[in-house]
Short mmCIF file of C-alpha atoms and ligand atoms in Angstrom, two decimals:
data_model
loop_
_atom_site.label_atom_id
_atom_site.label_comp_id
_atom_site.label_asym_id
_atom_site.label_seq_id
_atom_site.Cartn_x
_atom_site.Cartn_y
_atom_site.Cartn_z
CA UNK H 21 126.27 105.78 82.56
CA UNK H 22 123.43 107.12 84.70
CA UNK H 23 120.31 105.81 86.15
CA UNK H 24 117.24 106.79 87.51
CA UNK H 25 114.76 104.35 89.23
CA UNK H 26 111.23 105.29 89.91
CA UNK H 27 109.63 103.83 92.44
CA UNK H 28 105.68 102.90 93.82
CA UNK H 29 104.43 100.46 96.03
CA UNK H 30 105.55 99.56 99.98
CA UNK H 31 108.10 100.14 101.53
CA UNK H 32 109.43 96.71 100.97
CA UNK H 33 110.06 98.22 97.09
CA UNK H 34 111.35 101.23 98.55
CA UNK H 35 113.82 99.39 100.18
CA UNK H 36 114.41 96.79 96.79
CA UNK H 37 114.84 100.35 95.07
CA UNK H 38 117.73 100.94 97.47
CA UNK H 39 119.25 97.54 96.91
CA UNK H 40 118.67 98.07 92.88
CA UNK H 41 120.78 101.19 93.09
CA UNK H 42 123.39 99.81 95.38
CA UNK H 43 123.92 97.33 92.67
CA UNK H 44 123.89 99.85 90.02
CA UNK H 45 126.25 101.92 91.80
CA UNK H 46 129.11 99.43 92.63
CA UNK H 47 128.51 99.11 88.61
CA UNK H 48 130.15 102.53 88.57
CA UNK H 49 126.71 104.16 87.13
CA UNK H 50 125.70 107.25 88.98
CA UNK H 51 122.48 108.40 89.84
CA UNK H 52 120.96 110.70 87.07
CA UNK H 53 119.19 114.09 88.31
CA UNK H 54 115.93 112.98 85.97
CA UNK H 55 114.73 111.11 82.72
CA UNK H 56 116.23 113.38 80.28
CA UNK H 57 119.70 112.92 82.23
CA UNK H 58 119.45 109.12 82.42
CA UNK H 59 120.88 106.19 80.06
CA UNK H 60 118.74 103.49 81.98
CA UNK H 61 115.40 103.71 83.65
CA UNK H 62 114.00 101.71 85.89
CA UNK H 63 110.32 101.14 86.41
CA UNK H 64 110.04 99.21 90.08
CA UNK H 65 106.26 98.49 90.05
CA UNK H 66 103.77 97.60 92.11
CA UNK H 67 100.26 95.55 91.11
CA UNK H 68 99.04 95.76 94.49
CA UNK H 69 95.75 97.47 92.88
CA UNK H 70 94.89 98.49 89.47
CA UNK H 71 95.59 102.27 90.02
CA UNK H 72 99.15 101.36 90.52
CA UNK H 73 99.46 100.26 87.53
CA UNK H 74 97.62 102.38 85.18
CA UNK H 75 100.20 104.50 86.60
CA UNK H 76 103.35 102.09 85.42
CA UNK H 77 101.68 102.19 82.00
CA UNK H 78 101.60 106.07 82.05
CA UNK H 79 104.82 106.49 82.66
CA UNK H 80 105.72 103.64 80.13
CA UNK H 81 103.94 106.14 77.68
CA UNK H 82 106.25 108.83 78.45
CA UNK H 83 109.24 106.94 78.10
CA UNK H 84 108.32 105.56 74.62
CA UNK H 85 108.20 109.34 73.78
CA UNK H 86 111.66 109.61 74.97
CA UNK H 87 113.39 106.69 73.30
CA UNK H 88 112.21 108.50 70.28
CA UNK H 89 114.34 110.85 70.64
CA UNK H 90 117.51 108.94 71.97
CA UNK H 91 119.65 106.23 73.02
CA UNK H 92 118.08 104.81 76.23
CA UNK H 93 117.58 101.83 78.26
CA UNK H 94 113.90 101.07 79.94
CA UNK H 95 113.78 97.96 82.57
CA UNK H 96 110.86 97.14 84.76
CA UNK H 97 110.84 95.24 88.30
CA UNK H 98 109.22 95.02 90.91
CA UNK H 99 105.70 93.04 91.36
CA UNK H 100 104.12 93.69 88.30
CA UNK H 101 107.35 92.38 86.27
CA UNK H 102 107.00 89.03 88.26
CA UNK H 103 103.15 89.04 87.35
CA UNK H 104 103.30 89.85 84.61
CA UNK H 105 106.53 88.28 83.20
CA UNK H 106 107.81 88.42 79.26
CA UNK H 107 103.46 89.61 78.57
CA UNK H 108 105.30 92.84 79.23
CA UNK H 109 106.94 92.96 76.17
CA UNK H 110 104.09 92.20 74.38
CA UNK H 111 101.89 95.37 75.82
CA UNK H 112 104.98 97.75 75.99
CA UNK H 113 107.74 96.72 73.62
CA UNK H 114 109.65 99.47 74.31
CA UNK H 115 110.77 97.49 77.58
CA UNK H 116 114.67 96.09 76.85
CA UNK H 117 114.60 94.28 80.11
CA UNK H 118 112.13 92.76 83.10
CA UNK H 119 113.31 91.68 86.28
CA UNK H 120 111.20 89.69 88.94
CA UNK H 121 111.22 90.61 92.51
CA UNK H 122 113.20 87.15 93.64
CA UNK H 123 116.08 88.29 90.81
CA UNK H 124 117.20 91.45 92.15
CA UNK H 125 120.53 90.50 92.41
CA UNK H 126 120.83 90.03 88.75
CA UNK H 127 120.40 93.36 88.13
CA UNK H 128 124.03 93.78 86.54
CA UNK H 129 123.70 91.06 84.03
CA UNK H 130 120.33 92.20 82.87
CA UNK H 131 121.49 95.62 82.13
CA UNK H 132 124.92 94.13 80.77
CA UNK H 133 123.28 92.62 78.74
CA UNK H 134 120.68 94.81 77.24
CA UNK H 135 123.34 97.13 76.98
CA UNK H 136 124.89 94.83 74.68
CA UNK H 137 121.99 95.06 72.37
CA UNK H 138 120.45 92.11 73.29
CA UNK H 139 116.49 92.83 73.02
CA UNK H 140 113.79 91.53 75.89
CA UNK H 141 116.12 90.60 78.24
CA UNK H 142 113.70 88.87 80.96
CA UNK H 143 114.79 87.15 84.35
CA UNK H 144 111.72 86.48 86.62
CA UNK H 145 113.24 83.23 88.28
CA UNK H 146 112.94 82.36 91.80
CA UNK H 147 116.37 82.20 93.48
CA UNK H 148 117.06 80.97 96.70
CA UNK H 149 119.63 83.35 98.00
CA UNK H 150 117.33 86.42 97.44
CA UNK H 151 116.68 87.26 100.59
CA UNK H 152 120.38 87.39 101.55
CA UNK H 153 121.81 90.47 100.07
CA UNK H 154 124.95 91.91 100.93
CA UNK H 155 124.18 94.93 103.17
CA UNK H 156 126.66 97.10 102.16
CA UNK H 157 125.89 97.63 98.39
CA UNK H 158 122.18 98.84 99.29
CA UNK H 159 122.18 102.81 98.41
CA UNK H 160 119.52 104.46 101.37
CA UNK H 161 117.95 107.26 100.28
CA UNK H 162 117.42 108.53 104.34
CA UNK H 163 120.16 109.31 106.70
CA UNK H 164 117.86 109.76 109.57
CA UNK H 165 115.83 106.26 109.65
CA UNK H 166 117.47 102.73 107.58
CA UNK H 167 115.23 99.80 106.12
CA UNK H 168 115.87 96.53 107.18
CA UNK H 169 114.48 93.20 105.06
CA UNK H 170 113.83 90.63 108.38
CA UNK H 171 111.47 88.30 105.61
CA UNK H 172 110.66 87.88 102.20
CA UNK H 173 107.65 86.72 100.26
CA UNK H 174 103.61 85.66 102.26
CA UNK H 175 102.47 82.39 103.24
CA UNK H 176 98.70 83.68 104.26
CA UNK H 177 96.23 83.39 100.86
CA UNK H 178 94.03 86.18 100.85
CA UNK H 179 91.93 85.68 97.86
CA UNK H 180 92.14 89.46 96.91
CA UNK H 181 95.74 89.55 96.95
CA UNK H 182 98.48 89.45 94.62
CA UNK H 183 101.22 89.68 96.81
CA UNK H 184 102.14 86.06 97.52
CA UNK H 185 102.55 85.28 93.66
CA UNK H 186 104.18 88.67 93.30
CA UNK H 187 106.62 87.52 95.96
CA UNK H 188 106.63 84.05 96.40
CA UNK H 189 106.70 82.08 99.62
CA UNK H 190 108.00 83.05 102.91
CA UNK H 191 111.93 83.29 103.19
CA UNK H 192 113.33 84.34 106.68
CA UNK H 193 116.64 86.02 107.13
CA UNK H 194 118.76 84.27 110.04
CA UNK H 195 118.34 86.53 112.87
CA UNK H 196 122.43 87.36 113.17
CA UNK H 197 122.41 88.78 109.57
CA UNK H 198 119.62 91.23 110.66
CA UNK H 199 121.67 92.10 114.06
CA UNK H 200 124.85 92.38 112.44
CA UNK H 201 123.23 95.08 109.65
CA UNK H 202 121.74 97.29 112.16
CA UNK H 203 125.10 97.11 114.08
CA UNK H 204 126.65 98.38 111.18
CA UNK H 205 123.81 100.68 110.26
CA UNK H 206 124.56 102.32 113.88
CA UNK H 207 128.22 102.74 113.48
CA UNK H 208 127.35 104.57 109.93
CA UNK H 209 125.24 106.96 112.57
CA UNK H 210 121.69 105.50 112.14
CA UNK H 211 119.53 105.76 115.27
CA UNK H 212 116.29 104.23 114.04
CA UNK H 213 115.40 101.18 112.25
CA UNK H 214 112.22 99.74 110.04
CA UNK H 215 112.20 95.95 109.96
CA UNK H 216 110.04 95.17 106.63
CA UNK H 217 108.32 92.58 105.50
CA UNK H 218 105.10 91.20 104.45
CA UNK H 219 104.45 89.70 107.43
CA UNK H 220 107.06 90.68 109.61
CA UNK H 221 105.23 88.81 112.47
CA UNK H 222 105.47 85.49 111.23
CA UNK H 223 109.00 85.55 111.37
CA UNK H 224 111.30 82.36 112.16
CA UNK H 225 115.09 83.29 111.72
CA UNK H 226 116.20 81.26 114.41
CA UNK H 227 114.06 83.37 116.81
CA UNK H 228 110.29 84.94 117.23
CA UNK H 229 109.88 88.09 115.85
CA UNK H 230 109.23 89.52 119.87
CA UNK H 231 112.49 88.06 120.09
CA UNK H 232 114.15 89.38 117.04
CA UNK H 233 113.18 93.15 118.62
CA UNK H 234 114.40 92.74 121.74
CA UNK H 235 117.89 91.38 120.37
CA UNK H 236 117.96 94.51 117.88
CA UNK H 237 117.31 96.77 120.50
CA UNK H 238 120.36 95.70 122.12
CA UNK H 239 122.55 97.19 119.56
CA UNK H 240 124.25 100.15 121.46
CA UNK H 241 123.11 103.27 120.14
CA UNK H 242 120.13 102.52 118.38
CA UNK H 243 117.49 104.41 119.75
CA UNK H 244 113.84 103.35 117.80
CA UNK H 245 112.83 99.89 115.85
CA UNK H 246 109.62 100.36 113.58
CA UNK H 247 108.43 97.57 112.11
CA UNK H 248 105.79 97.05 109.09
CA UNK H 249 103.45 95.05 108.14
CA UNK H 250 101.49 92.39 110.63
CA UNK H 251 99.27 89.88 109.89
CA UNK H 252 96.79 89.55 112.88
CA UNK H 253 96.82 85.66 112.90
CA UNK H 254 100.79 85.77 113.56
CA UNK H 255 100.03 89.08 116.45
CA UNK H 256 100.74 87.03 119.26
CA UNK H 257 100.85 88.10 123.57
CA UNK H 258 104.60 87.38 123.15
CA UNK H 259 105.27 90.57 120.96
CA UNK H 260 102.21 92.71 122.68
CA UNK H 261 104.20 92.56 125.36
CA UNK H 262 107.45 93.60 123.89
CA UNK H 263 105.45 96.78 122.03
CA UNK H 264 104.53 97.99 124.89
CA UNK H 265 107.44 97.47 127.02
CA UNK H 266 110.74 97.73 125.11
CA UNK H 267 111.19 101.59 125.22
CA UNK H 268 112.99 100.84 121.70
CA UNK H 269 110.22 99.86 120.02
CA UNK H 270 108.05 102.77 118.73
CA UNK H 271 104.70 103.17 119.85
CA UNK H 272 103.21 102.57 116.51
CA UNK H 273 101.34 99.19 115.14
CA UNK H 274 99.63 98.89 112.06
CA UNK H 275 97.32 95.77 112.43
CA UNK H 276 95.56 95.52 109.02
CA UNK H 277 91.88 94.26 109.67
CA UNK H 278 90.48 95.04 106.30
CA UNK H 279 86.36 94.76 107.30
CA UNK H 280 84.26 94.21 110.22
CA UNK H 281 81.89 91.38 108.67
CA UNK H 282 82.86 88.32 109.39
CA UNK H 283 81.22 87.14 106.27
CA UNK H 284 83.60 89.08 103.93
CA UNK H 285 86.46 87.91 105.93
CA UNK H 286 85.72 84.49 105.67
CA UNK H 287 85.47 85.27 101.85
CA UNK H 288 88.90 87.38 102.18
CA UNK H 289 89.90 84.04 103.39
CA UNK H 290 91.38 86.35 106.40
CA UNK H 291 91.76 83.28 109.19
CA UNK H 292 89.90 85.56 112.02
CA UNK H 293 86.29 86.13 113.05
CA UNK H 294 86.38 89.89 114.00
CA UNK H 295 86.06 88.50 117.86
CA UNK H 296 89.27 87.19 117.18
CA UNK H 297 90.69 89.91 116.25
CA UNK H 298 89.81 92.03 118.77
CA UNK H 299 90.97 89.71 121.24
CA UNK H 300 94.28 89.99 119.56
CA UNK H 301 94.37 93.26 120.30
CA UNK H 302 93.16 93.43 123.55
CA UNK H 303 96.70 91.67 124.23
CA UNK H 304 98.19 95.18 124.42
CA UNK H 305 95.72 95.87 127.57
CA UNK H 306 96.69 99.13 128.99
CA UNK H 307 99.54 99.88 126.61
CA UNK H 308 96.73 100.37 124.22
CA UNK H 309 96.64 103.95 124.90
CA UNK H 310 100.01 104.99 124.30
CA UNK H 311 100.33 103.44 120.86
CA UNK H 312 99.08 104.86 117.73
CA UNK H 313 96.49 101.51 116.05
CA UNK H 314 96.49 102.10 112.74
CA UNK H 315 94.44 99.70 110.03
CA UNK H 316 94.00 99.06 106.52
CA UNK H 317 90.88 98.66 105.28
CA UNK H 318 89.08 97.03 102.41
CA UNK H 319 85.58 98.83 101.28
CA UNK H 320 83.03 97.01 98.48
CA UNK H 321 84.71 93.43 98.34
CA UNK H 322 82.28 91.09 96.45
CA UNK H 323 78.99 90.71 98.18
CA UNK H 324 79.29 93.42 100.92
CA UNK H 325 76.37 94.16 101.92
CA UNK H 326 74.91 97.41 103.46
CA UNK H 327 75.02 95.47 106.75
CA UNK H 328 78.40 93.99 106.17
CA UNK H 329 79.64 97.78 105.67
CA UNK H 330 77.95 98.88 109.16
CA UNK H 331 80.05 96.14 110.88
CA UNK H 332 83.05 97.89 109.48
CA UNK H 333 81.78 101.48 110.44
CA UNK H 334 80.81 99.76 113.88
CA UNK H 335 84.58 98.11 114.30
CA UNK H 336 86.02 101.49 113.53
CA UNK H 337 83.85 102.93 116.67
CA UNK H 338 84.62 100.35 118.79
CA UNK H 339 88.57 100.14 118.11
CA UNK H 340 88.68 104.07 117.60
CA UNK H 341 92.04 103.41 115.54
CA UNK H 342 94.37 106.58 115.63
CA UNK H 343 94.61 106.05 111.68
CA UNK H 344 93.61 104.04 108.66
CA UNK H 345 94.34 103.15 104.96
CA UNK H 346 91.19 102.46 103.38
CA UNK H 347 90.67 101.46 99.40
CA UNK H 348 87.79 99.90 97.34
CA UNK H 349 88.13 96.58 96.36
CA UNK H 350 90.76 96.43 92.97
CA UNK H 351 90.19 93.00 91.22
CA UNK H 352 93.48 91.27 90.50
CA UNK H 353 94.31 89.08 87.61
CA UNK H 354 94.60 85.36 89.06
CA UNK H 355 93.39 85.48 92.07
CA UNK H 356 90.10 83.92 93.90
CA UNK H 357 88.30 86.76 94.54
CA UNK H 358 87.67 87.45 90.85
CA UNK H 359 85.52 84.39 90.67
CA UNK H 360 83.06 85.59 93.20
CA UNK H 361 80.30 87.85 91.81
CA UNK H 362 80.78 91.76 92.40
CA UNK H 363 77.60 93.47 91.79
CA UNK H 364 77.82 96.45 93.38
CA UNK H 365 77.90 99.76 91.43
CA UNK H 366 81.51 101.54 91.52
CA UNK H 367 78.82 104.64 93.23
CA UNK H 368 77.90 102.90 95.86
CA UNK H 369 81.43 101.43 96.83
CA UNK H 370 83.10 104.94 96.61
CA UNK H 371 80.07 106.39 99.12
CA UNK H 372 80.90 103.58 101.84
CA UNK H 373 84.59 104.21 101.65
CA UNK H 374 84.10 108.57 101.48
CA UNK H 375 81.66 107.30 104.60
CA UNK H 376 84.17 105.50 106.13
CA UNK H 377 87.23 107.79 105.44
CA UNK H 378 85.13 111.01 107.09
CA UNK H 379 84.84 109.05 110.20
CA UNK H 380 88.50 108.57 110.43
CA UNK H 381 89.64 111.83 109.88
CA UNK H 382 87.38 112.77 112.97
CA UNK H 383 89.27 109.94 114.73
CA UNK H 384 92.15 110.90 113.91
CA UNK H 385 91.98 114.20 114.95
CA UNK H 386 90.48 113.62 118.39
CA UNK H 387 93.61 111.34 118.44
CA UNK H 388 96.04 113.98 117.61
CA UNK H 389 93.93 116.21 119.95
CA UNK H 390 94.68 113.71 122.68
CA UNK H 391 98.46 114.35 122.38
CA UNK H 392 98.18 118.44 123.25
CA UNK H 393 99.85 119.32 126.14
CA UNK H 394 102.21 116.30 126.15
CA UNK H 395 105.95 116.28 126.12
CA UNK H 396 107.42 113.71 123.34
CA UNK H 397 110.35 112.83 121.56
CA UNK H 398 110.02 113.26 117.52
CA UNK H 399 113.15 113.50 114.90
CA UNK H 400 113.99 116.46 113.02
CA UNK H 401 113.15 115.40 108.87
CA UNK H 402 113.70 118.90 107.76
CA UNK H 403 117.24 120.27 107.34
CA UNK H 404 115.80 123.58 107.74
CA UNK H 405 112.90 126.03 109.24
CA UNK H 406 110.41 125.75 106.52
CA UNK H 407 108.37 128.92 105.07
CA UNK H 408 105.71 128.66 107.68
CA UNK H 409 108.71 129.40 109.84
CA UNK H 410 108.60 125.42 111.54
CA UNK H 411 110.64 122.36 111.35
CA UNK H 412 109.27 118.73 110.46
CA UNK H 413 109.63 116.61 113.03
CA UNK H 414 108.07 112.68 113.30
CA UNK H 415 107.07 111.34 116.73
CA UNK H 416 107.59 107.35 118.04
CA UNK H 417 103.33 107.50 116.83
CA UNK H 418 104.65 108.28 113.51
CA UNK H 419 102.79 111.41 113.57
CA UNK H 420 103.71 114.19 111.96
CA UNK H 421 104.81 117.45 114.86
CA UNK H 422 105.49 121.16 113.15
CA UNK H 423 107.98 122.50 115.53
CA UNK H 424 107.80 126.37 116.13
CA UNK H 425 111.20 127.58 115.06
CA UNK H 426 112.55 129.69 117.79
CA UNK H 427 114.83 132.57 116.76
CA UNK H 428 118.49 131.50 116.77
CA UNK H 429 117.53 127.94 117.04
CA UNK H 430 119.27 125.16 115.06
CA UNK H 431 117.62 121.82 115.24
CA UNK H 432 119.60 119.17 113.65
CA UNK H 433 118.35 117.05 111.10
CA UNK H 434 117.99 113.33 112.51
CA UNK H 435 118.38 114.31 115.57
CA UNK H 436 115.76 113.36 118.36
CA UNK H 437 114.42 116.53 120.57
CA UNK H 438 111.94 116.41 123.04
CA UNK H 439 109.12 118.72 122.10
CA UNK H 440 105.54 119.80 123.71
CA UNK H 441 102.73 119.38 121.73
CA UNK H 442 100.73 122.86 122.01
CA UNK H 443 97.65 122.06 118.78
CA UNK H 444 96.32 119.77 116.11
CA UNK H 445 95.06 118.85 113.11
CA UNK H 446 93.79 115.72 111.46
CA UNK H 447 96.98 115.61 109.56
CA UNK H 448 99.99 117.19 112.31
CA UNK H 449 100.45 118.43 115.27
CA UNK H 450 102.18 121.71 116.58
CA UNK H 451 104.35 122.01 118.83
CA UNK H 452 107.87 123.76 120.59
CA UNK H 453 110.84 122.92 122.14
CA UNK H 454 110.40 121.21 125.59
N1 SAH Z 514 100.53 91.96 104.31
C1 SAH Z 514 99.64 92.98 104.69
C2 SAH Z 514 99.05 93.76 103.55
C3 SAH Z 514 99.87 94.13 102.38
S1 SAH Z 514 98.98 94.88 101.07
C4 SAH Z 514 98.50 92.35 105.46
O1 SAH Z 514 98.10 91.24 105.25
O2 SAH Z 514 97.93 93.00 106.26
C5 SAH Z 514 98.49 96.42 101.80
C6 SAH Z 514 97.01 96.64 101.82
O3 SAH Z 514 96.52 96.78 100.51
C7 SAH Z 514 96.19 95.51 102.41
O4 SAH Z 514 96.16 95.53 103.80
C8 SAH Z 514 94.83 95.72 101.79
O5 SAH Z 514 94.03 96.56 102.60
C9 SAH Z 514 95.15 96.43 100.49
N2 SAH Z 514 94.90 95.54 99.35
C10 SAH Z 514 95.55 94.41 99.02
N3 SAH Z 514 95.00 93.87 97.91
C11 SAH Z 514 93.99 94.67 97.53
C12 SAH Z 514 93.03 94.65 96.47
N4 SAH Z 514 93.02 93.66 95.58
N5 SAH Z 514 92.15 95.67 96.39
C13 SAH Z 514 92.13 96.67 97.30
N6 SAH Z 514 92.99 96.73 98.31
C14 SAH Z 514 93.92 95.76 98.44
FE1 SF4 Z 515 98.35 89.78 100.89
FE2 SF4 Z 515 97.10 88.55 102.85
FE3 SF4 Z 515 99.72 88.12 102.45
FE4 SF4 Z 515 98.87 90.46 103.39
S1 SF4 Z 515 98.67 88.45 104.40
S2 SF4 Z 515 100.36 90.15 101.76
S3 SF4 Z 515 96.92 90.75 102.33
S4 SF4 Z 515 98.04 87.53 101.08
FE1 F3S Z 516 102.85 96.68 95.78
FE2 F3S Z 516 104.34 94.56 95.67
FE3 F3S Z 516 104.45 96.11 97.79
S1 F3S Z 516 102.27 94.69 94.96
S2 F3S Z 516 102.39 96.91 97.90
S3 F3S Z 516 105.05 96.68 95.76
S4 F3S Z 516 104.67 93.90 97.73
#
């Protein structure tokens, strides 16, 4: 039997995807090289905006096309399966089984079961133990940097988002699970680390999360910790000061502030004023310049005004972050923020955010600009000199370095080189061998 499992979403469903073949795999499937090749397929969704899953139904399409033609199993999990639940089955009943995010581990039995004929197999129960899974069945698709789940779930109520009934409360792994994994992840010759969670700085394991990096970065041989995503409220002095001075930690934070009104935010239900949150991040105070700020933002939630927009264009000046996600507003089934009124035309919303995503890429590239003529460590992600005759290579910023490839030169894939950055654009940099 062979699978293939097609994933969208964050990385926290990159990393379930990885756990869902793991599973699969100590099944005795193996992984199939595309649909055609497969027996099962699984869908792992994401709802986080409607685009996402137009595209789940699209490729739901496509598969109902193929079980024409043959014997083969379709399962979908991720968020949308826990949102949407058995109303799946009703809008695509080509779907044998549906599997919530808080299930995973019953991945087995599902497709047991299906496979045994048994139509609209469903499991979107909430079970404790979720959030401790076994390690060593998870499948990584890198060999240069591992996931790590450090929480589960979102206590924070954001009335745009679907995330906290896609994935239920909080759930904190104990802090000696998380050491012991990357322990292991080392001795199986992983040197860099992403701890993932909603909120990752909320975390209570037993520890703070400033605390939880500072006892991974004790694990001998490790050499960078990433970790994604914060909630401002929970970005406390404590772990400023560990970003900036555990040389384990990469220079990276993405601080998600999503407008600069502090009327939308109060309707976000956010927690912050935008004072607050820039007082938040003055707690990196000189280490500020040596990490790359990135943002997400939100453009045309209900009731944004022209004004409203301007503070947003005028936080982006003042904060001058090295990068940002930006998307119009998606209304999501459920939540609060479809009761408020939204009469702005879908025009006018995608003019503010083209407004907003030109003044970034300047940004951006006076940020990249900044690094020229700098000497910094980035990992080799190609396994080869690529036709422009560089490798890929990813910095501590998370930026992304072409490396001239010299003649006779063999960089080694995961390895970390020192290079010196000699140009940029808005979306690399160039560079050569330091
Ligand atoms: N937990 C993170 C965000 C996770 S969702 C945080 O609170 O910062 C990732 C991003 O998707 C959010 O930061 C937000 O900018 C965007 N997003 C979430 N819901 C959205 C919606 N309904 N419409 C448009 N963008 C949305
Ligand atoms: Fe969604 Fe807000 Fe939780 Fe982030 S903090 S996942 S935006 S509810
Ligand atoms: Fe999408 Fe769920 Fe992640 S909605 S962004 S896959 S938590």
């Amino acid at each position: 039997m062979k699978y293939l499992i097609q994933t969208w979403g964050c990385q926290m469903n990159d990393h379930d995807s990885e756990k869902l073949a793991g599973l699969l795999a100590r099944e005795g499937f193996t992984a199939a090289a595309g649909v055609e090749d497969a027996d099962v397929v699984i869908l792992n969704t994401c709802s986080i905006r409607e685009k996402a899953v137009n595209k789940v139904y699209t490729e739901l399409g496509r598969l109902r096309e193929e079980k024409k033609r043959r014997p083969l199993l379709v399962g979908v999990t991720g968020c949308l399966a826990q949102q949407e639940k058995d109303g799946l089955f009703r809008r695509a009943p080509q779907i044998d089984f549906v599997m919530g995010t808080m299930a995973i581990q019953k991945l087995p039995r599902l497709v047991e079961e299906a496979r045994a004929g048994r139509t609209r197999v469903i499991d979107t129960g909430d079970y404790p133990d979720n959030h401790l899974f076994p390690p060593e069945t998870t499948l990584r698709h890198s060999t240069a940097k591992a996931l790590v789940t450090i929480i589960e779930g979102c206590n924070h109520a954001c009335t745009y988002c679907i995330v906290p009934t896609t994935r239920g409360p909080e759930r904190h792994r104990p802090w000696k699970d998380i050491v012991g994994e990357v322990e292991d992840l080392v001795a199986m010759g992983y040197r860099e680390v992403e701890l993932l969670g909603q909120n990752v700085n909320s975390y209570m394991g037993g520890c703070t999360f400033a605390q939880l990096l500072d006892r991974v970065s004790e694990v001998d041989g490790l050499e960078w910790i990433r970790f994604t995503t914060s909630h401002p409220m929970n970005f406390t002095a404590e772990l400023a000061r560990t970003l900036v001075s555990n040389p384990k930690v990469a220079p990276f934070l993405h601080l998600p502030v999503q407008s600069g009104s502090d009327a939308v935010l109060r309707r976000m239900r956010r927690e912050y004023t935008v004072e607050q949150y820039l007082e938040r991040l003055g707690y990196l105070g000189e280490g500020r310049d040596r990490i790359n700020l990135s943002t997400d933002f939100i453009v045309g939630f209900p009731g944004e005004t022209e004004e409203d927009f301007e503070g947003t264009l005028a936080l982006l000046e003042k904060v001058r972050y090295d990068t940002s996600f930006s998307f119009i507003y998606s209304p999501r089934p459920g939540t609060p923020a479809t009761r408020l009124e939204d009469d702005l035309p879908l025009a006018e919303k995608s003019r503010r955010l083209s407004r907003l995503q030109a003044r970034q890429t300047e940004l951006t590239l006076e940020s990249n600009r900044r690094m020229v003529g700098r000497t910094v460590r980035a990992r080799v992600e190609s396994r080869g000199a690529l036709d422009g005759g560089h490798w890929l290579a990813r910095t501590g910023e998370w930026k992304n370095v072409h490396v001239a490839a010299a003649e006779g030169l063999r960089l080694p894939f995961g390895e970390l080189v020192d290079v010196r950055v000699t140009g940029a654009g808005p979306h690399f940099l160039r560079a050569e061998i330091a």
